[in-house]
CSV table of C-alpha atoms in Angstrom, one decimal:
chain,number,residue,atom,x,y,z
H,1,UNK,CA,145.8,91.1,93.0
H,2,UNK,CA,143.5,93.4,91.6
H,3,UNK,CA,142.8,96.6,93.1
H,4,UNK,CA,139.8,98.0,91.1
H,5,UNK,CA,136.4,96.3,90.4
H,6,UNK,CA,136.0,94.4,87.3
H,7,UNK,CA,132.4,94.0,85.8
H,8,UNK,CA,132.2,90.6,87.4
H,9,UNK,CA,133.9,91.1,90.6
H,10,UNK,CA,134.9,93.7,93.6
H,11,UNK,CA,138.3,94.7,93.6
H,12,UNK,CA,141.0,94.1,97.0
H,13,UNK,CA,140.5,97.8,97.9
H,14,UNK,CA,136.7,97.9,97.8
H,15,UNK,CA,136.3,94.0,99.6
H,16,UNK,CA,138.7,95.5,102.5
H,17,UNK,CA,136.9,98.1,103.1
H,18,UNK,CA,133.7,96.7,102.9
H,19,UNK,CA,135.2,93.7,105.4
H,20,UNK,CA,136.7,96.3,107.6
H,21,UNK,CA,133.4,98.2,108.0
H,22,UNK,CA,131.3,95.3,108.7
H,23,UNK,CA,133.8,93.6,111.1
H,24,UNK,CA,134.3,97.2,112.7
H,25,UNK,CA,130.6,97.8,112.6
H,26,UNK,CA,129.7,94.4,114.6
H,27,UNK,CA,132.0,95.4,117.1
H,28,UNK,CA,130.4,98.4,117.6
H,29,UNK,CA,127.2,97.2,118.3
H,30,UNK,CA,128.1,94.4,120.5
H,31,UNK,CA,130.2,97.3,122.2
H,32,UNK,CA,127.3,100.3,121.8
H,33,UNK,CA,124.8,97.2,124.0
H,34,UNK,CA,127.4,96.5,126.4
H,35,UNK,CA,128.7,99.9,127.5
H,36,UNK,CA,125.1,101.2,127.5
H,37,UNK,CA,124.1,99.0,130.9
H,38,UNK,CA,128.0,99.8,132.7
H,39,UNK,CA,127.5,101.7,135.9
H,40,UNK,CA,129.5,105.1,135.5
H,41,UNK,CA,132.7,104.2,136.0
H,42,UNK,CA,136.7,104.8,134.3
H,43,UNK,CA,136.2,101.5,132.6
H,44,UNK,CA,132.2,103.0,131.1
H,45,UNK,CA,134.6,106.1,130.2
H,46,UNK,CA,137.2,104.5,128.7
H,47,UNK,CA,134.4,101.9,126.6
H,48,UNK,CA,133.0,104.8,125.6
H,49,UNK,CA,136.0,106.3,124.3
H,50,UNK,CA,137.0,103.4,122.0
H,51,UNK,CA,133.6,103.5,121.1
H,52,UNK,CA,133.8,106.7,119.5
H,53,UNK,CA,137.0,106.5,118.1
H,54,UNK,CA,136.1,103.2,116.3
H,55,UNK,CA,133.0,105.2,115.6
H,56,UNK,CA,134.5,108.1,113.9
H,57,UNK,CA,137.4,105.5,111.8
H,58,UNK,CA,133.8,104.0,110.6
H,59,UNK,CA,133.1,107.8,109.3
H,60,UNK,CA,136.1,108.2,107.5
H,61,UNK,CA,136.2,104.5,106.3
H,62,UNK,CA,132.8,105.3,104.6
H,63,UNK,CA,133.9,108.5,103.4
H,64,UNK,CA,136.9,106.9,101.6
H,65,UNK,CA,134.5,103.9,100.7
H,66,UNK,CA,132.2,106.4,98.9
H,67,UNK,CA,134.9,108.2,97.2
H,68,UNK,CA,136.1,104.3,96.1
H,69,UNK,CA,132.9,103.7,94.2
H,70,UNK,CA,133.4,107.1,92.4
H,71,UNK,CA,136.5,106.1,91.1
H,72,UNK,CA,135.6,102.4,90.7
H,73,UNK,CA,132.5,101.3,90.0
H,74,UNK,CA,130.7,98.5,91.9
H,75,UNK,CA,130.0,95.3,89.3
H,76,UNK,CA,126.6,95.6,87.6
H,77,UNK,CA,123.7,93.6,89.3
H,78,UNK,CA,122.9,90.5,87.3
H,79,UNK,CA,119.5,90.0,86.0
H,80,UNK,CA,116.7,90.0,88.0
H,81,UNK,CA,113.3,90.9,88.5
H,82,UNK,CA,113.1,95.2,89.1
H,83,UNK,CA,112.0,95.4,92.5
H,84,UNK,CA,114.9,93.1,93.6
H,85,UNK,CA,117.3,95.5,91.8
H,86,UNK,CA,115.1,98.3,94.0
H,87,UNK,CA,115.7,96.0,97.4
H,88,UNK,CA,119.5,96.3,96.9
H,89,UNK,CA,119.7,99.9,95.7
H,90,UNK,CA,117.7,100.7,98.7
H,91,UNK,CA,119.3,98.9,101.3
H,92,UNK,CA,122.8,99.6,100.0
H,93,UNK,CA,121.8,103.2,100.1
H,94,UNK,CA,120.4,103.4,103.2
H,95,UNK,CA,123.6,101.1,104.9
H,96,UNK,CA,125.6,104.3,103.2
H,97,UNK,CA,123.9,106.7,104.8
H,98,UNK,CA,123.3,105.4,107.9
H,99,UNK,CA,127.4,104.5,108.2
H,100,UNK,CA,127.9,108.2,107.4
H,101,UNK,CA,124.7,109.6,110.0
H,102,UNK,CA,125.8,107.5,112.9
H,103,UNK,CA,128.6,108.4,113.9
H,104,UNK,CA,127.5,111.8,113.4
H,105,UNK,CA,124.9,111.3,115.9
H,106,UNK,CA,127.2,109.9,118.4
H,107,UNK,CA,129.6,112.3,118.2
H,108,UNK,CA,126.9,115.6,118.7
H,109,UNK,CA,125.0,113.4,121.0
H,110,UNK,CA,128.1,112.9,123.6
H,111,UNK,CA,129.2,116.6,122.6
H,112,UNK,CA,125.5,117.8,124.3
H,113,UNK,CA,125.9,115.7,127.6
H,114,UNK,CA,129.2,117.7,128.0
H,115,UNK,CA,131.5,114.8,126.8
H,116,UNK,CA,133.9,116.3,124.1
H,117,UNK,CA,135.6,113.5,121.8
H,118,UNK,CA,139.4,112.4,121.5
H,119,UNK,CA,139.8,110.4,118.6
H,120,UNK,CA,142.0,107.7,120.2
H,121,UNK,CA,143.2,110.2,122.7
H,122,UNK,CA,144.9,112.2,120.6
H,123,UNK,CA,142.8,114.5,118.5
H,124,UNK,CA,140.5,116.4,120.1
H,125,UNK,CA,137.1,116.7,117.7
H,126,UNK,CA,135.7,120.3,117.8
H,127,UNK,CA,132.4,120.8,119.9
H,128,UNK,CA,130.0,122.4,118.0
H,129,UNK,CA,127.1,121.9,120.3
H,130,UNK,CA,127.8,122.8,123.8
H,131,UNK,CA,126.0,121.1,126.9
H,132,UNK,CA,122.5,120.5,126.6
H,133,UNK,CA,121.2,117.4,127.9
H,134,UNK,CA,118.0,117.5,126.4
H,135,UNK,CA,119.3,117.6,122.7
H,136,UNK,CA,121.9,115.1,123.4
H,137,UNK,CA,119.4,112.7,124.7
H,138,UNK,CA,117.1,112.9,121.6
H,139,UNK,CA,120.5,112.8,119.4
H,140,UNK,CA,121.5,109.2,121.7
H,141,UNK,CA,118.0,108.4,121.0
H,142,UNK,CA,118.5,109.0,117.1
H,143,UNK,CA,122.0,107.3,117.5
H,144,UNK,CA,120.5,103.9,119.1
H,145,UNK,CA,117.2,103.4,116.9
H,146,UNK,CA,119.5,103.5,113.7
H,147,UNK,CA,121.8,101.0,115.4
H,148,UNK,CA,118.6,98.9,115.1
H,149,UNK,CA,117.8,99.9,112.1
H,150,UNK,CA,120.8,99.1,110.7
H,151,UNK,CA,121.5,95.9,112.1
H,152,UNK,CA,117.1,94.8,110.5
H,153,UNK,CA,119.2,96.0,107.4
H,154,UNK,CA,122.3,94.2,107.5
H,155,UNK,CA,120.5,90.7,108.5
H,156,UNK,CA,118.0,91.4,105.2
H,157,UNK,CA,121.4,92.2,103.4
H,158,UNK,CA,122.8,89.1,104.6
H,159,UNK,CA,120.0,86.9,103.8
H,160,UNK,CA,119.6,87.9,100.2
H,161,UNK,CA,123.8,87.3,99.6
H,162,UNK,CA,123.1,83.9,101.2
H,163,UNK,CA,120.0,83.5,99.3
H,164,UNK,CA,121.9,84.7,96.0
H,165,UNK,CA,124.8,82.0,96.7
H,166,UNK,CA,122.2,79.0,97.5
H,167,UNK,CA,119.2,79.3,95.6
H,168,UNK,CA,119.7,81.6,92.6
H,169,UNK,CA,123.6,79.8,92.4
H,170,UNK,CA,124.8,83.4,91.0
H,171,UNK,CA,128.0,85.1,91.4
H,172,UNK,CA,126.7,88.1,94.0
H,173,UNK,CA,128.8,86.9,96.8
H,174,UNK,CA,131.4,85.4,95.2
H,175,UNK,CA,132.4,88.6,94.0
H,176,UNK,CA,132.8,89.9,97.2
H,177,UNK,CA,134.3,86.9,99.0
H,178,UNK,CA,137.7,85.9,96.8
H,179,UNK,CA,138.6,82.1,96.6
H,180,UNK,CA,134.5,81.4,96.7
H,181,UNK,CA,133.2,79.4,93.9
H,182,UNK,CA,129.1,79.3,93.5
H,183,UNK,CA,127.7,76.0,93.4
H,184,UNK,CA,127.6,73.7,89.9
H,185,UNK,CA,124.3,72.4,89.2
């Protein structure tokens, strides 16, 4: 098993953590919708408590994730046409950013309504804000339009590994998905 990436393919480390984030990530939205319409409630607590937690693994997941590529550079892009080279730069840049904002969000924006975070009930997270409703409803705000944002990002990312794998019959998801061959001709 290789660890690193290769200049044809993603290494075990960087495919697991790229795996774990997305699988981690879709349970946080599906989660984020749900607990959002709970009347208040210990259950609505308690969602919202694994919620976070999960929320603030995802931060360091992306921290390590960015420190990763550092060390071991992604595979080149194969050829293509400039502004598809700009599509994927973009949208893996904003996905990086946005998995490092969120939780950031979340974690001031429950901090203002008075709700301090224990990551899986055990570390307390300082509280750097204090109680003030207003800000932590503009920060919840912040917190749910780049959920949406991100998930317009992730189906566009989706789509263009698909497309890759279908219609250009190129590598790009192959090297990210071990044991898949792209089509023959």
């Amino acid at each position: 098993m290789v660890l690193r990436n290769t200049p044809t393919s993603y290494g075990a480390t960087a495919r697991t953590l790229h795996w774990a984030t997305a699988l981690l990530v879709a349970g946080l939205m599906s989660v984020g919708l749900y607990m959002t319409r709970l009347e208040f409630s210990d259950w609505k607590v308690r969602v919202y408590s694994w919620h976070e937690s999960v929320g603030v693994l995802v931060f360091a997941l992306t921290i390590l994730r960015l420190g990763w590529r550092l060390y071991s550079p992604p595979p080149p892009l194969p050829p293509a046409p400039w502004i598809e080279h700009l599509a994927a730069r973009a949208s893996h840049g904003f996905l990086y950013a946005a998995l490092f904002v969120q939780p950031i969000l979340g974690w001031l924006g429950s901090n203002a309504f008075g709700f301090p975070i224990v990551w899986f009930g055990i570390v307390p997270l300082p509280d750097p804000i204090g109680k003030d409703e207003a800000i932590g409803r503009a920060l919840l705000s912040a917190h749910s339009w780049l959920a949406y944002a991100m998930l317009a990002v992730l189906a566009v990312h989706a789509a263009a590994a698909l497309y890759h794998h279908f219609v250009r019959k190129d590598r790009i998801l192959a090297r990210m998905l071990p044991g898949l061959r792209p089509p023959r001709d």
